[in-house]
Amino acid sequence: DTEVTQTPKHLVMGMTNKKSLKCEQHMGHRAMYWYKQKAKKPPELMFVYSYEKLSINESVPSRFSPECPNSSLLNLHLHALQPEDSALYLCASSQSGGARTDTQYFGPGTRLTVL
Amino acid sequence: QKEVEQNSGPLSVPEGAIASLNCTYSDRGSQSFFWYRQYSGKSPELIMFIYSNGDKEDGRFTAQLNKASQYVSLLIRDSQPSDSATYLCAVNPPGANSKLTFGKGITLSVRP
């Protein structure tokens, strides 16, 4: 089973709201990722957690705040977003985050609209 | 700048034909190569991965890797309308640990 789940599927928020995106996997993977994808573009890496520690932050604005409460869960806290942050937010997981054979599996995504 | 280039699309093939999707990469030391399929409005789905030179077959899909030419391709035999999607090539360069470099993707349309 290579399932990564994400909630909610869709989210509409105002620029002053605070919301959170959630991601869960039960494959025993130890690396989890957040990506942002705009229409007709490839996914763009935001954050990587490896063994529950933040290992990569791709210079993402502080209005995006990741959290990894345990090895199965990954959250992305959103605050004071801008309309240009509207996108598909993808969570992915992989076995370890470093081996040559490491393969990333994506969740279904959260479609975020910022008004 | 590590780059992954995919043919400019879109690519249109008739049903039953072979679709050939190509990808080149700039970092000679790259070791892991992935093809993802993405339907409109959906998330990327892993189709194939390949690490060694040569061909790797899985059903109607064949991934081909030529490290000397820095070239990876995906062949889809007996193309079906359900194969119509965007195909993303992704490469894991050496030393990049968890980071994948994605190509821009190519949109395939299979005509019934």
Coordinates of C-alpha atoms in Angstrom, one line a residue:
Chain A
D1 CA 0.0 0.0 0.0
T2 CA 1.5 3.3 -1.1
E3 CA -1.1 5.6 0.3
V4 CA -0.6 9.2 1.5
T5 CA -3.7 11.0 2.6
Q6 CA -4.3 14.7 2.8
T7 CA -7.0 16.9 4.3
P8 CA -8.8 18.9 3.4
K9 CA -9.2 18.3 -0.3
H10 CA -10.2 22.0 -0.9
L11 CA -9.6 25.1 1.2
V12 CA -10.7 28.7 0.7
M13 CA -9.3 31.2 3.1
G14 CA -9.0 35.0 3.5
M15 CA -5.7 36.7 3.8
T16 CA -6.1 37.2 7.6
N17 CA -7.1 33.6 8.3
K18 CA -5.1 30.9 10.0
K19 CA -5.5 27.3 8.7
S20 CA -3.7 24.1 8.6
L21 CA -3.1 21.4 6.0
K22 CA -2.7 17.8 7.2
C23 CA -0.9 14.8 5.7
E24 CA -0.7 11.2 7.0
Q25 CA 1.0 8.1 5.9
H26 CA 1.2 4.6 7.4
M27 CA 3.9 3.0 5.2
G28 CA 6.6 3.4 7.9
H29 CA 8.3 6.1 5.8
R30 CA 10.7 8.3 7.6
A31 CA 10.8 11.2 5.2
M32 CA 7.9 13.5 4.4
Y33 CA 7.7 16.5 2.0
W34 CA 5.6 19.5 1.2
Y35 CA 5.4 20.7 -2.4
K36 CA 3.5 23.6 -4.0
Q37 CA 2.3 23.2 -7.6
K38 CA 0.9 26.0 -9.8
A39 CA -1.1 25.2 -12.9
K40 CA 0.9 23.8 -15.8
K41 CA 4.1 23.8 -13.7
P42 CA 6.0 21.0 -12.0
P43 CA 5.9 20.6 -8.2
E44 CA 8.1 22.9 -6.3
L45 CA 9.7 21.6 -3.1
M46 CA 9.0 23.6 0.0
F47 CA 10.1 21.5 3.0
V48 CA 11.6 18.1 3.8
Y49 CA 11.4 16.3 7.2
S50 CA 13.7 13.4 7.7
Y51 CA 13.3 11.3 10.8
E52 CA 10.9 14.0 12.2
K53 CA 13.5 16.7 11.8
L54 CA 13.3 19.5 9.3
S55 CA 16.2 18.8 6.9
I56 CA 15.3 21.1 4.0
N57 CA 13.6 24.5 3.9
E58 CA 13.7 25.9 0.4
S59 CA 13.6 29.6 1.6
V60 CA 9.9 29.5 2.0
P61 CA 8.2 32.6 3.4
S62 CA 7.4 32.4 7.2
R63 CA 3.7 32.6 6.5
F64 CA 4.1 28.8 5.8
S65 CA 5.1 26.9 8.9
P66 CA 5.6 23.1 8.8
E67 CA 5.3 20.7 11.7
C68 CA 6.0 17.0 12.0
P69 CA 4.3 15.8 15.3
N70 CA 5.3 12.2 14.7
S71 CA 6.7 9.9 12.0
S72 CA 3.2 9.5 10.3
L73 CA 2.0 13.0 10.4
L74 CA 2.9 16.2 8.7
N75 CA 1.2 19.6 9.0
L76 CA 1.5 22.9 7.2
H77 CA 0.3 25.9 9.1
L78 CA -0.9 28.8 7.0
H79 CA -1.1 32.4 8.2
A80 CA -1.6 35.8 6.4
L81 CA -1.3 34.2 3.0
Q82 CA -1.4 36.2 -0.3
P83 CA -3.6 35.5 -3.3
E84 CA -0.5 34.3 -5.2
D85 CA -0.2 31.5 -2.7
S86 CA -3.2 29.9 -4.3
A87 CA -2.0 26.5 -5.6
L88 CA -2.2 22.7 -5.2
Y89 CA -0.3 21.7 -2.1
L90 CA 1.1 18.2 -2.3
C91 CA 2.5 16.0 0.5
A92 CA 4.8 13.2 -0.3
S93 CA 6.6 10.5 1.6
S94 CA 9.6 8.2 1.0
Q95 CA 11.3 5.5 2.9
S96 CA 14.3 7.3 4.2
G97 CA 15.0 10.5 2.3
G98 CA 18.6 9.8 1.3
A99 CA 19.1 6.4 -0.3
R100 CA 19.6 6.0 -4.1
T101 CA 16.5 3.9 -4.2
D102 CA 14.4 6.3 -2.3
T103 CA 11.1 6.9 -4.1
Q104 CA 8.6 9.6 -3.3
Y105 CA 4.9 8.9 -3.3
F106 CA 2.4 11.8 -3.4
G107 CA -0.9 12.3 -1.7
P108 CA -3.9 13.6 -3.5
G109 CA -3.2 17.3 -2.6
T110 CA -5.1 20.2 -1.1
R111 CA -6.4 22.8 -3.6
L112 CA -5.9 26.1 -1.8
T113 CA -7.6 29.4 -2.8
V114 CA -6.6 32.6 -1.0
L115 CA -9.1 35.4 -1.5
Chain B
Q1 CA 22.2 24.8 -12.3
K2 CA 21.0 21.3 -12.3
E3 CA 18.4 20.9 -15.1
V4 CA 16.0 18.3 -16.4
E5 CA 14.7 19.0 -19.9
Q6 CA 11.7 17.3 -21.5
N7 CA 10.6 17.6 -25.2
S8 CA 8.3 20.5 -25.8
G9 CA 4.7 19.2 -26.2
P10 CA 2.0 18.5 -26.5
L11 CA 2.4 15.1 -28.0
S12 CA -0.5 13.5 -29.8
V13 CA -0.6 9.8 -30.8
P14 CA -3.4 7.6 -32.1
E15 CA -4.8 4.8 -30.0
G16 CA -2.7 1.7 -30.1
A17 CA 0.5 3.5 -31.1
I18 CA 3.7 3.7 -29.2
A19 CA 4.2 7.0 -27.3
S20 CA 7.8 8.0 -26.7
L21 CA 8.6 10.6 -24.0
N22 CA 12.1 11.8 -23.6
C23 CA 14.1 13.6 -20.9
T24 CA 17.7 14.8 -20.6
Y25 CA 19.5 15.8 -17.5
S26 CA 22.5 17.9 -16.9
D27 CA 24.1 16.4 -13.8
R28 CA 26.2 13.5 -15.0
G29 CA 26.4 12.0 -11.5
S30 CA 22.6 11.6 -11.2
Q31 CA 21.7 8.1 -10.1
S32 CA 17.9 7.8 -9.7
F33 CA 15.3 8.6 -12.4
F34 CA 11.5 8.7 -12.1
W35 CA 8.5 9.1 -14.3
Y36 CA 5.3 10.4 -12.8
R37 CA 1.9 10.7 -14.5
Q38 CA -0.4 13.5 -13.6
Y39 CA -4.0 13.8 -14.7
S40 CA -5.5 17.2 -14.9
G41 CA -6.4 18.4 -11.4
K42 CA -4.8 15.4 -9.7
S43 CA -1.6 14.7 -8.0
P44 CA 1.5 13.0 -9.5
E45 CA 1.4 9.2 -9.6
L46 CA 4.6 7.2 -9.8
I47 CA 4.8 5.2 -13.1
M48 CA 8.4 3.9 -13.2
F49 CA 11.8 4.3 -11.6
I50 CA 15.1 3.3 -13.0
Y51 CA 18.6 3.3 -11.6
S52 CA 20.7 1.2 -14.0
N53 CA 21.6 1.7 -17.7
G54 CA 19.3 -0.2 -20.0
D55 CA 15.6 -1.0 -20.2
K56 CA 13.1 -1.7 -17.5
E57 CA 9.7 -2.9 -18.4
D58 CA 6.4 -2.9 -16.5
G59 CA 3.4 -3.9 -18.4
R60 CA 2.9 -1.5 -21.3
F61 CA 5.6 0.9 -19.9
T62 CA 9.3 0.7 -20.6
A63 CA 11.8 3.1 -19.1
Q64 CA 15.2 3.4 -20.8
L65 CA 18.3 4.9 -19.3
N66 CA 21.5 5.9 -21.0
K67 CA 23.8 7.5 -18.5
A68 CA 26.6 8.2 -21.1
S69 CA 24.1 10.3 -23.1
Q70 CA 22.4 11.6 -19.9
Y71 CA 19.1 10.5 -21.4
V72 CA 16.0 8.8 -19.9
S73 CA 12.9 7.9 -21.8
L74 CA 9.5 6.4 -21.2
L75 CA 7.8 4.3 -23.9
I76 CA 4.1 3.5 -23.7
R77 CA 3.0 0.7 -25.9
D78 CA -0.5 0.2 -27.2
S79 CA -1.4 3.7 -26.0
Q80 CA -4.9 4.2 -24.7
P81 CA -7.1 7.3 -24.3
S82 CA -6.7 6.8 -20.5
D83 CA -2.9 7.4 -20.9
S84 CA -3.7 11.1 -21.8
A85 CA -2.0 13.0 -19.0
T86 CA 1.0 15.1 -18.3
Y87 CA 4.2 13.0 -17.7
L88 CA 6.9 14.4 -15.4
C89 CA 10.5 13.3 -15.5
A90 CA 12.3 13.6 -12.2
V91 CA 15.9 13.1 -11.3
N92 CA 17.7 12.7 -8.0
P93 CA 21.1 14.4 -8.5
P94 CA 24.0 13.1 -6.4
G95 CA 24.4 14.7 -3.0
A96 CA 20.9 16.1 -3.2
N97 CA 19.6 13.6 -0.7
S98 CA 15.8 14.0 -0.8
K99 CA 15.6 16.6 -3.5
L100 CA 14.1 15.7 -6.9
T101 CA 14.6 18.0 -9.9
F102 CA 11.5 17.9 -12.1
G103 CA 11.3 18.6 -15.8
K104 CA 8.5 20.8 -16.9
G105 CA 6.4 17.9 -18.0
I106 CA 5.0 16.9 -21.4
T107 CA 1.3 16.5 -22.1
L108 CA 0.3 13.4 -24.0
S109 CA -3.0 13.1 -25.8
V110 CA -4.1 9.7 -27.2
R111 CA -6.6 10.1 -30.0
P112 CA -9.3 7.4 -30.1

